[in-house]
Steps between C-alpha positions, in 0.01 A plus 500: 500500500834530325379334177319734263335458159585788266193461283421871491843591361492236228143586400603863464802405288280279278222761484254231603206525738438261784168409335671411172758287682226322697323411174820378335618294798163361607527625857232710664551873520457473878786251531732708282409805705602312816836422338545858383427654840735265684227326700561155351646237731587256219505459123462180303774411254236461229388860563860623504563312176193654334597850617853458365366367170257789449735770628800355315717506812688276742376413852780714643356800316175457695617374840747700709634471853515824695652453846316685772533559875397142581785365284753722680374380840515138383861547381591644840339200674697263275825671604413446866450128434851473358666640813 
């Protein structure tokens, strides 16, 4: 997936553990771990809001788009449709 949550980077910058963040946000450690490892398929806005509040950051600091091979193939297909 081209969307990635940069939780590990921000936790490192804040010198905060995943366990501490889970306690502060009220989300299970397992769910935060899923976010951190990139296995999450979705995130609730309330969770994103709580993460931003506790990490003192903006949603764009946590969520990034990294184009991959699928995106390049999709762009090529879109060009074919225009012809």
